[in-house]
Coordinates of C-alpha atoms in Angstrom, one line a residue:
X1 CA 0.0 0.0 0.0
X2 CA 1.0 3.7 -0.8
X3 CA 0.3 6.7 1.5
X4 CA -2.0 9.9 0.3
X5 CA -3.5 12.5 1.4
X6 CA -7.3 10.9 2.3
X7 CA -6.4 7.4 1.2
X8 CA -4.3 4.4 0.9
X9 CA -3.4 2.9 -2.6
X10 CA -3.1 -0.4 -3.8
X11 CA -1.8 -0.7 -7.0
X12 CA -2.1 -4.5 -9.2
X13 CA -1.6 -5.2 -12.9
X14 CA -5.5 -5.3 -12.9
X15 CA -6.5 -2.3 -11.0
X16 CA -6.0 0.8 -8.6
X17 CA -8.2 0.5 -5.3
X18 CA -8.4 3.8 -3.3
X19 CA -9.2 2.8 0.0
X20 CA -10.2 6.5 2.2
X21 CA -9.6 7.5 5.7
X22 CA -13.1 7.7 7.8
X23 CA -13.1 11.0 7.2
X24 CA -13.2 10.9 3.3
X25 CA -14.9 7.9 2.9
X26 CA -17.9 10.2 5.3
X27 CA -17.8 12.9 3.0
X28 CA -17.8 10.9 -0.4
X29 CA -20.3 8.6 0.8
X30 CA -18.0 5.2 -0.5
X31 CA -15.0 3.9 1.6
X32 CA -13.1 3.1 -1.9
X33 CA -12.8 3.7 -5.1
X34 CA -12.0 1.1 -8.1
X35 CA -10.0 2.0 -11.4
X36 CA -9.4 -0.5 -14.1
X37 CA -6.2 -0.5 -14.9
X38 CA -7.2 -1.4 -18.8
X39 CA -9.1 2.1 -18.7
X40 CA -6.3 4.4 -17.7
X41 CA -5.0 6.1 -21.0
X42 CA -2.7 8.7 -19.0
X43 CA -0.5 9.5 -16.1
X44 CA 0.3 12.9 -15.2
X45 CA 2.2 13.9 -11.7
X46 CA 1.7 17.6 -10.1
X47 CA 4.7 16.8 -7.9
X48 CA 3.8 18.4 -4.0
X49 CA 6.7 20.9 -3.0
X50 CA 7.3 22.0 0.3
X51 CA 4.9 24.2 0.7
X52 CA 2.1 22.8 -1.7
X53 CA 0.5 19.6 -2.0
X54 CA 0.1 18.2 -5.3
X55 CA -2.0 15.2 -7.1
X56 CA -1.3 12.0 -9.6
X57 CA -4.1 12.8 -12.3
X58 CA -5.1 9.5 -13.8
X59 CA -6.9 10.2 -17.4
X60 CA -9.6 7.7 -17.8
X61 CA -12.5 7.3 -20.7
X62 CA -15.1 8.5 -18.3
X63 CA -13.4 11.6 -16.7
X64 CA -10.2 12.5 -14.8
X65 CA -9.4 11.0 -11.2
X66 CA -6.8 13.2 -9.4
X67 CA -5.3 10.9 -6.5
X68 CA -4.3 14.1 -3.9
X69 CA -0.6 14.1 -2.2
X70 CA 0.2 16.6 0.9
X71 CA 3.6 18.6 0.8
X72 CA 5.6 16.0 2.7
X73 CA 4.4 13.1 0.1
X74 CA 6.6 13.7 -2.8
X75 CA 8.2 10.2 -2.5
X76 CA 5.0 8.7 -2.2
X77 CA 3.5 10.3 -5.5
X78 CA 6.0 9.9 -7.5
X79 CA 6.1 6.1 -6.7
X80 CA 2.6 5.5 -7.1
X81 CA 2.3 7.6 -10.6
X82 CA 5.6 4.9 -11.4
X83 CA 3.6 2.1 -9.9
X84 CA 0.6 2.8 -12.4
X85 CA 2.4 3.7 -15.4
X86 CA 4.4 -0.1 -14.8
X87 CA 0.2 -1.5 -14.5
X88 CA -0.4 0.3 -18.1
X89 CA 2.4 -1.1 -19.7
X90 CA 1.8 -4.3 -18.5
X91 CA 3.7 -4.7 -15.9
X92 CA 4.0 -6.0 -12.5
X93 CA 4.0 -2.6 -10.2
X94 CA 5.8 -2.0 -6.8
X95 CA 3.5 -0.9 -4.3
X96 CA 5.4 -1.6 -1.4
X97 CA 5.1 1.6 1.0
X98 CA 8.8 0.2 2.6
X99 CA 10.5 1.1 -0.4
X100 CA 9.5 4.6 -0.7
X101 CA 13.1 6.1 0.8
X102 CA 12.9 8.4 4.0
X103 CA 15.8 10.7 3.2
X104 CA 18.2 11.5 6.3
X105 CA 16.4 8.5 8.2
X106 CA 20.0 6.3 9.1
X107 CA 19.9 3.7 11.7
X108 CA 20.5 0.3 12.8
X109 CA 17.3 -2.0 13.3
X110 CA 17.0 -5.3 15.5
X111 CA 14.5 -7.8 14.9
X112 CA 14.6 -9.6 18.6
X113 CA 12.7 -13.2 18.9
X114 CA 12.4 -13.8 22.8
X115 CA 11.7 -17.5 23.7
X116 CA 8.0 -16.9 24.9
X117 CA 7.1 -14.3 22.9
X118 CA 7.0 -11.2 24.7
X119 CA 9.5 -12.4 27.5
X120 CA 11.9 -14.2 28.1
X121 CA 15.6 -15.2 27.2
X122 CA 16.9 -13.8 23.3
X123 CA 16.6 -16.8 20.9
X124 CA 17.6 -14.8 18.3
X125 CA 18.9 -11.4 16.9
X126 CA 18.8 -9.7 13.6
X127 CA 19.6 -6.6 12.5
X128 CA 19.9 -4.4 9.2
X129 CA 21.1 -1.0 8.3
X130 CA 19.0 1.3 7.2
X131 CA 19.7 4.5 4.9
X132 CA 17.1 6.8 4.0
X133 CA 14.5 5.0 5.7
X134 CA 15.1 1.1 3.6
X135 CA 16.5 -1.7 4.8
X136 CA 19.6 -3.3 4.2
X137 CA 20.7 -6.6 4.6
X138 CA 20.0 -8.6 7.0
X139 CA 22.6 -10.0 9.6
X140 CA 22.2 -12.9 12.8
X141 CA 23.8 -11.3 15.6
X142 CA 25.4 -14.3 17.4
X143 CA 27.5 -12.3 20.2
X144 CA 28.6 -8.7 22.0
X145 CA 31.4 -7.9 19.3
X146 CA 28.6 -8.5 16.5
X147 CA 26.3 -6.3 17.3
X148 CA 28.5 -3.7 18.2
X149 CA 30.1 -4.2 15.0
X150 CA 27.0 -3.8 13.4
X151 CA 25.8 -0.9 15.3
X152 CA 28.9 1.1 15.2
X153 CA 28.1 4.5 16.7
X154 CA 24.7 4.9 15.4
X155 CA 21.5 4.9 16.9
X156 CA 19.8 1.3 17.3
X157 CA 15.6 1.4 16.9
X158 CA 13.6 -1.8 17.5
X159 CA 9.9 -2.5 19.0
X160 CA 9.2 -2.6 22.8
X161 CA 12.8 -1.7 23.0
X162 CA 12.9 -0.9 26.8
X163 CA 12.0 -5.0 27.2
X164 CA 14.0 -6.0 24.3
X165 CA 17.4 -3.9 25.3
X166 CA 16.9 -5.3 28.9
X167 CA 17.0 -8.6 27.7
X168 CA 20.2 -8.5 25.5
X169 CA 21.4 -6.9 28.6
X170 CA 20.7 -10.0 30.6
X171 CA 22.5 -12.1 27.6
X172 CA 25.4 -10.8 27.4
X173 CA 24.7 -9.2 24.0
X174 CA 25.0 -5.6 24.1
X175 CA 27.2 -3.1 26.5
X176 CA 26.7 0.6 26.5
X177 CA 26.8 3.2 26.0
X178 CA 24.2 3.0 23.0
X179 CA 21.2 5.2 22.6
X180 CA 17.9 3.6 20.9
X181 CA 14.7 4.7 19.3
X182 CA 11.6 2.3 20.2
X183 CA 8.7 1.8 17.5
X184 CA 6.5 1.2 20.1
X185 CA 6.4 4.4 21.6
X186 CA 6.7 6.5 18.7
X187 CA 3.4 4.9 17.1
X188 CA 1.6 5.8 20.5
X189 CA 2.5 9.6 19.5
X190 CA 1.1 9.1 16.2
X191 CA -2.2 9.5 14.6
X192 CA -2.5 7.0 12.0
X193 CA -5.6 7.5 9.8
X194 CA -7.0 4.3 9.8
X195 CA -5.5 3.7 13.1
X196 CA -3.8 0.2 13.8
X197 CA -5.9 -2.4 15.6
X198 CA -3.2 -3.0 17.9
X199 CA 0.3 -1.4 18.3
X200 CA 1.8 -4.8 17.8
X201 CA 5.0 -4.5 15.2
X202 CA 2.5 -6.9 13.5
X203 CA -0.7 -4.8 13.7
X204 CA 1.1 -1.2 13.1
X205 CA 2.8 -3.0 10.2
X206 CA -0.7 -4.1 8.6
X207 CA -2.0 -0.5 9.1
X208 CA 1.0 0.9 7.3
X209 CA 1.1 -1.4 4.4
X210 CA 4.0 -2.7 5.5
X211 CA 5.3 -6.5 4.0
X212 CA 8.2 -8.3 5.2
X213 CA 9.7 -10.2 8.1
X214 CA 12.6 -9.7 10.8
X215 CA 14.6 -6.1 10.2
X216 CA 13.0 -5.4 6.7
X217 CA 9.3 -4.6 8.7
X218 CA 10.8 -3.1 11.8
X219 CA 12.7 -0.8 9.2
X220 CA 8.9 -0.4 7.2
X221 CA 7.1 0.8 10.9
X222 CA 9.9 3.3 11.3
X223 CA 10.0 4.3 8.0
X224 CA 6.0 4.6 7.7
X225 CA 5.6 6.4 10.9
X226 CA 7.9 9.1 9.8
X227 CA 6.2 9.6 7.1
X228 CA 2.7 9.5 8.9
X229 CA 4.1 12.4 10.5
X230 CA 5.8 14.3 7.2
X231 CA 9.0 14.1 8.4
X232 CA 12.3 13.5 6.6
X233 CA 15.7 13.7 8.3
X234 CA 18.1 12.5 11.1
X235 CA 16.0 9.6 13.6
X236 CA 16.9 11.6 16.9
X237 CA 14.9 13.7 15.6
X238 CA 12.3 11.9 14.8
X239 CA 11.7 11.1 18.1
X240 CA 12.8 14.5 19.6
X241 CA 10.1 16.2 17.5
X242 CA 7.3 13.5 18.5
X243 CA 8.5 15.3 22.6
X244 CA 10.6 11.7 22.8
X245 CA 13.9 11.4 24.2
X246 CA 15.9 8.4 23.3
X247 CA 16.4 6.1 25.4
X248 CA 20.0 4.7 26.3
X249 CA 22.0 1.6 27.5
X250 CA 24.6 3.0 30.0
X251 CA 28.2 1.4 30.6
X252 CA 26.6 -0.4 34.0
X253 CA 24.3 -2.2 31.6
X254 CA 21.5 0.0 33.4
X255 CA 18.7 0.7 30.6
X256 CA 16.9 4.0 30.2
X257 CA 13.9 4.0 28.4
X258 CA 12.5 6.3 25.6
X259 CA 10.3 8.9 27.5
X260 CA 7.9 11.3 26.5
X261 CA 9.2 14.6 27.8
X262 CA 5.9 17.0 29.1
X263 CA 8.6 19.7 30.0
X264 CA 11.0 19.9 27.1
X265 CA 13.5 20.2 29.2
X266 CA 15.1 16.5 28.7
X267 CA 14.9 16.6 24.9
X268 CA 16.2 19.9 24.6
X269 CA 19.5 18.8 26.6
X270 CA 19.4 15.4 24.5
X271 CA 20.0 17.7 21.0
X272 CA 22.5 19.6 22.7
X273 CA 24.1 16.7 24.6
X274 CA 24.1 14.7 20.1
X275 CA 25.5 17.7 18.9
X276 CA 28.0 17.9 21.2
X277 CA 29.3 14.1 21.2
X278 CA 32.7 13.4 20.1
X279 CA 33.7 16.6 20.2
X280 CA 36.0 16.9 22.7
X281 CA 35.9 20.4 24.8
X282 CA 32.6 21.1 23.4
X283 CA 31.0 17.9 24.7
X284 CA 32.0 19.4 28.2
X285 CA 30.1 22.4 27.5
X286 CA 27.2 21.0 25.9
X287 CA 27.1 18.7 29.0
X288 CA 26.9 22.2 31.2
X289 CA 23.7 23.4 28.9
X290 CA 22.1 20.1 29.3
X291 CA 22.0 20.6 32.8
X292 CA 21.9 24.4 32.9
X293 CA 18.5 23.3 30.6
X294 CA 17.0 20.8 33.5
X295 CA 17.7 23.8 36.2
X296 CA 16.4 26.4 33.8
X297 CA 12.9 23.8 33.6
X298 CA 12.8 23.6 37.6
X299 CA 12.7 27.4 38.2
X300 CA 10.2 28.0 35.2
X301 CA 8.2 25.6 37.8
X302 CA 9.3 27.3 40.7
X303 CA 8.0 30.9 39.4
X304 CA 5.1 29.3 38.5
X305 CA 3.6 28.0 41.8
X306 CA 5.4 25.0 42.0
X307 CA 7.0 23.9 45.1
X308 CA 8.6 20.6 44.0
X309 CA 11.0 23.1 42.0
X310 CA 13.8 21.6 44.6
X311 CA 13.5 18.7 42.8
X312 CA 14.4 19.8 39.0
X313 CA 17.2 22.0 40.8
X314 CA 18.9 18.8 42.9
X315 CA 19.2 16.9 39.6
X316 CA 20.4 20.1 37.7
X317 CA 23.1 20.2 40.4
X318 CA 24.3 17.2 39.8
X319 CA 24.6 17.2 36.5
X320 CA 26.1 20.3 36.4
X321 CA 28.7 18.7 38.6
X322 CA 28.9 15.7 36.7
X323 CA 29.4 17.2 33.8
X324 CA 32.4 19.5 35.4
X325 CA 34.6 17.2 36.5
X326 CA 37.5 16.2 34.9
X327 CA 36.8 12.1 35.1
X328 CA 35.7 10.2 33.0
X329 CA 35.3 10.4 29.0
X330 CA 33.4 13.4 27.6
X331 CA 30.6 11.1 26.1
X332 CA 30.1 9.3 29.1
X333 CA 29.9 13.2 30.9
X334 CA 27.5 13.6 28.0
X335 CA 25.5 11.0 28.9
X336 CA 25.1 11.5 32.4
X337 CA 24.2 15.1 32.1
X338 CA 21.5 13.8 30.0
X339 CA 20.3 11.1 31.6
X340 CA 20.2 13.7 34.9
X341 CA 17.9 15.9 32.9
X342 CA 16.0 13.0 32.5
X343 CA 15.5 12.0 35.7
X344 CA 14.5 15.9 36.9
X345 CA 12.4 15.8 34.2
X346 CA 10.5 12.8 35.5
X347 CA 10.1 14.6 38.8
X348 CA 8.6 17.2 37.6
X349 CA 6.3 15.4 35.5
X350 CA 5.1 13.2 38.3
X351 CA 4.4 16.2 40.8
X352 CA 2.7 18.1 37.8
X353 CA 0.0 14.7 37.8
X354 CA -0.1 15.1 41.5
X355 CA -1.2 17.9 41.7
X356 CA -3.8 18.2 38.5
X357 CA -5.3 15.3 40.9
X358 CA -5.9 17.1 43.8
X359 CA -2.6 14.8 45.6
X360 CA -0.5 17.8 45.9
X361 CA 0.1 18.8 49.4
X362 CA 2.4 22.2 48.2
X363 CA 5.9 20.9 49.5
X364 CA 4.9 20.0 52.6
X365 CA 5.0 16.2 52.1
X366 CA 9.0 16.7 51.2
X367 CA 12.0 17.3 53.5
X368 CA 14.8 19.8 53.0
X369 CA 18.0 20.0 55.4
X370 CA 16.6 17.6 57.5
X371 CA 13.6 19.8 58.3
X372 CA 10.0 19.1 57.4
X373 CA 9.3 20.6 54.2
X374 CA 6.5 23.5 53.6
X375 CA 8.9 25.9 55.6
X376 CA 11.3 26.7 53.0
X377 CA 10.6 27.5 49.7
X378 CA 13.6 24.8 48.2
X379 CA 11.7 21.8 49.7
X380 CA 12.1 18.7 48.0
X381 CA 9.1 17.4 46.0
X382 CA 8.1 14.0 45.4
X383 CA 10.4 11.9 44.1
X384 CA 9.5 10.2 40.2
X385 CA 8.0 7.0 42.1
X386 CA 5.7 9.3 43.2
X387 CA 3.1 8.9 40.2
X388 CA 3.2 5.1 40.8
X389 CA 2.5 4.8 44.4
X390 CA 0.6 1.4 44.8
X391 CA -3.3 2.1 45.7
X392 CA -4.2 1.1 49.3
X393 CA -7.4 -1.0 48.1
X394 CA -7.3 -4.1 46.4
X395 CA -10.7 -4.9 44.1
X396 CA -12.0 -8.4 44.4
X397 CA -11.8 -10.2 41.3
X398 CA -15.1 -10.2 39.4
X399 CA -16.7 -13.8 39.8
X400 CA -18.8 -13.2 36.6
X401 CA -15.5 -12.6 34.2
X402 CA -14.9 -15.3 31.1
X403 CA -13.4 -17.6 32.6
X404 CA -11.6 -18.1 29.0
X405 CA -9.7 -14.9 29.1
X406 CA -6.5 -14.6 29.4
X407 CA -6.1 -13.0 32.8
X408 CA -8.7 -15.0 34.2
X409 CA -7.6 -16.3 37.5
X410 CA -4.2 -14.7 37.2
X411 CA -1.9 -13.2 40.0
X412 CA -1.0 -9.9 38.9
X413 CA 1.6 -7.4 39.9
X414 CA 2.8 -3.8 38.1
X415 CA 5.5 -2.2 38.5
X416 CA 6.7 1.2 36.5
X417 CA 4.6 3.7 35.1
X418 CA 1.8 3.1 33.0
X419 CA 1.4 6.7 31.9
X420 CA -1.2 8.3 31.5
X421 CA -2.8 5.3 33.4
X422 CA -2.6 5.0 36.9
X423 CA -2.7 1.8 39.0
X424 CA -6.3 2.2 40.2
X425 CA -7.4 2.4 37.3
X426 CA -5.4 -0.7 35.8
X427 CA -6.3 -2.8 39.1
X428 CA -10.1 -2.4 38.2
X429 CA -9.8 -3.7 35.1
X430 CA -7.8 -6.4 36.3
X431 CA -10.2 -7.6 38.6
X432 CA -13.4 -6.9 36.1
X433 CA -11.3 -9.6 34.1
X434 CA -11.3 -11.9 36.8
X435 CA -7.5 -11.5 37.6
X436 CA -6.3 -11.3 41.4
X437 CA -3.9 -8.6 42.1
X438 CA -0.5 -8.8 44.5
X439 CA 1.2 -5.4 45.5
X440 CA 4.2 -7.7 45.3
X441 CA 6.2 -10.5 43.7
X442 CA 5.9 -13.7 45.3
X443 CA 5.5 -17.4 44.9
X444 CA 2.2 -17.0 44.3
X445 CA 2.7 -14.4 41.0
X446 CA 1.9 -16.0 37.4
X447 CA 2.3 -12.3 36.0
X448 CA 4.3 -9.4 36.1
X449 CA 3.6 -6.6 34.1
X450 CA 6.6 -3.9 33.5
X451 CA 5.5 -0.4 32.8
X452 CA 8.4 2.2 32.3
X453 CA 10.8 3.2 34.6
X454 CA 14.7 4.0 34.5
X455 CA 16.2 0.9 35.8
X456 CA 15.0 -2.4 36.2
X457 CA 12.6 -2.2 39.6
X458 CA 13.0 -4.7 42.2
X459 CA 10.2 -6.2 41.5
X460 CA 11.3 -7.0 38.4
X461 CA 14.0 -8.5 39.5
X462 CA 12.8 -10.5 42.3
X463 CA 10.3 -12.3 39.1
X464 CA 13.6 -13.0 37.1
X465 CA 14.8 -14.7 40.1
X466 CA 11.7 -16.7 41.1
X467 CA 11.9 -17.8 36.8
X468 CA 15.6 -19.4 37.6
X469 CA 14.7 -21.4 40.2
X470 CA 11.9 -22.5 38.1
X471 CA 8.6 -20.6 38.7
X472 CA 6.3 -20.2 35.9
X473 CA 5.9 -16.3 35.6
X474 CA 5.2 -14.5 32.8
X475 CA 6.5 -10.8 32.4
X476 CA 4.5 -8.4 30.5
X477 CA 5.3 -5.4 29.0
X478 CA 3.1 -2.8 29.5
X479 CA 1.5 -3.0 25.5
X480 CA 0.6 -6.8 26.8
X481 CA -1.5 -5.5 29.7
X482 CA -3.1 -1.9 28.0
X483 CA -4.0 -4.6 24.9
X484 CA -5.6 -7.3 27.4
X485 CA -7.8 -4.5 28.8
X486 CA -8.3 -3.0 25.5
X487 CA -6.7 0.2 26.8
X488 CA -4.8 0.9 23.7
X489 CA -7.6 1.5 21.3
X490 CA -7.7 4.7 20.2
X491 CA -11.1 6.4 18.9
X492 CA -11.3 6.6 14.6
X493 CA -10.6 10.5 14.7

């Protein structure tokens, strides 16, 4: 399938089927449109610009059929006016949406296969470079040196990367530092018209016309998202355009996640801390204005009523010391002033949904010099775990649930954030599905669900060590969970 403006195109030696978004297929009262391909006598592209969007006029016995492109499709029209012109001479067309180049967009993909599906030890890796948005070839990744081979010093993008990078952690296969783009959360910033029944690699991949197995369809999501979002150029920022950060696999093997940044503040020290990478001196000072950027955040929320302000200031500090000392290599000073950005970031993020829910208690639930907090205006606010305190009230599970579903009779636990859900509301619909619900791992847990969060929790852990000794628990990543509840559906406007 080819991306247009109101429709996607499917182009066979037989015929050209416009299939329209809801929107277009309301207003034209049809949700497609048919062309024999026999019946098309002449081609004629209005190529978009970057300003203006443009249309593939098909010339046909009974009229003219302009097929609409927006500014940011030029690729697109220009390979479906070459996929019908192919048709009319007789010719098998290319219609593949994955083969429509994404200029700028350079990366290295990874196709992970985990040995129960969505947890689990690695059973295999695969990866391919991309340029311009198309996959290369394909490569099995069989060790450390590999990978790192393979992934040089560029940035690595796979799906549910948070689980998939802690994993190759846990194997042995990757060491940091290495920053990575997830699929996963950058289709949950997107508004894909129709939108994907599921944000599966599988599911986005059907909604975006993508074909293909292993690397080749990771590299077709990326590559179709960014175009979903008319955007050509560098994947960093890709993601740092969506409010993303990238996330990042530190030295320590501790794994950072890809975040969505409410403040700015964390993606605005990310471009600085990129730009400034390698470069010696300047990394040093771009490490300073990632941090000077996190402090600069905290006292926008300071002077705007906010006493958790400390917060954003105490993790400014520190990277503002981090980054001025002389140890350490300048990308790993980079890194940490980033990652402190992040974390202040998070602070302040978690306060702000506090407070919008009436849980805000204006400093004085913090402490500062030892003191209660309230009486100074520096006190510490909550700290990120905040947002994911564990409700006090456990629901009973609902006796009338299917009894065939899959979280039927389950032991549940969560740990992370499941942003912009809280627990509540996730331990209701566990228990309307007939699930029972644990506020921690223990023998007794069959799943563990593993929201976001910037290390590995110790619940988390505790399940991986329960698995070695031979309990059956399953760990969930969070799309698992928001899919079982039928959470992630998102409403077709």
């Amino acid at each position: 399938m080819i991306p247009a403006l109101d429709a996607t195109l499917t182009v066979t030696r037989e015929k050209v089927t416009l299939t329209r978004t809801l929107l277009a297929a309301s207003l034209a009262g049809a949700p497609e449109r048919v062309l024999d391909v026999s019946g098309i006598d002449d081609v004629a592209l209005v190529a978009p610009d970057e300003y203006l969007p443009g249309a593939v006029r098909l010339t046909c016995a009974d009229g003219t059929v302009a097929v609409r492109f927006a500014p940011h499709q030029g690729a697109e029209a220009e390979f479906f006016a070459e996929a019908v012109r192919a048709a009319v001479r007789g010719e098998t067309p290319a219609d593949d949406a994955a083969a429509i180049p994404v200029p700028g967009l350079d990366c290295v993909v990874a196709d992970v296969r985990l040995r129960d599906g969505n947890s689990g030890p690695v059973e295999s890796v695969a990866v391919a470079e991309v340029a311009d948005g198309v996959a290369g070839e394909e490569k099995e990744i069989s060790d450390a040196a590999g990978l790192a081979d393979a992934l040089g010093s560029r940035v690595l993008v796979t799906h549910n990367a948070q689980l998939v990078l802690g994993e190759l952690v846990r194997a042995g296969l990757i060491s940091g530092p290495v920053s990575f783009g997830c699929t996963l959360a950058l289709a949950r910033a997107a508004r894909l018209d129709p939108p994907a029944e599921d944000h599966t690699l599988s599911g986005l991949a059907e909604a975006l016309g993508v074909q293909g197995e292993g690397p080749a369809r990771v590299a077709g999501v990326l590559a179709g998202l960014a175009r979903s979002f008319g955007h050509g150029g560098d994947v960093a920022d890709l993601f740092h355009d969506r409010g993303l950060t990238l996330g990042e696999v530190r030295a320590d093997g501790t794994v950072y996640p890809v975040l969505h940044d409410l403040s700015g503040a964390a993606v605005a020290a990310q471009r600085r801390a990129l730009a400034g990478a390698g470069d010696g001196a300047d990394s040093k000072t771009d490490s300073g204005a990632a941090a000077e950027t996190a402090k600069s955040s905290g006292s926008r929320a300071k002077s705007s009523g906010d006493s958790t302000a400390g917060a954003a200031d105490t993790g400014a500090s520190a990277a503002g010391a981090e980054a001025g000392s002389g140890s350490g290599t300048a990308e790993a000073e980079t890194s940490n002033a980033v990652q402190e950005a992040l974390i202040s970031t998070a602070e302040l993020s978690a306060t702000a949904r506090n407070e919008s829910s009436g849980s805000g208690k204006g400093g004085k639930s913090g402490k500062s010099g030892g003191k209660k907090g309230g009486k100074s205006g520096g006190s510490r606010g909550p700290a990120p775990w905040a947002a994911v305190a564990t409700p006090d009230t456990i629901p009973e599970p609902n006796p009338d649930a299917d009894p065939e579903g899959v979280l039927f009779g389950e032991n549940v636990t969560l740990t992370g954030d499941f942003e912009p859900f809280d627990k509540g509301q996730l331990w209701a619909g566990l228990a309307h599905h007939g699930a029972k619900i644990g506020k921690n791992v223990t023998k007794k847990t069959t799943i563990l669900v593993v929201g976001s969060w910037a290390s590995t929790t110790s619940k988390e852990k505790r399940a991986r060590e329960l698995q070695e000794k031979g309990q059956e628990i399953q760990i969930w990543p969070a799309a698992d969970l928001l899919a079982a509840l039928g959470l992630d559906e998102e409403p077709p406007f």
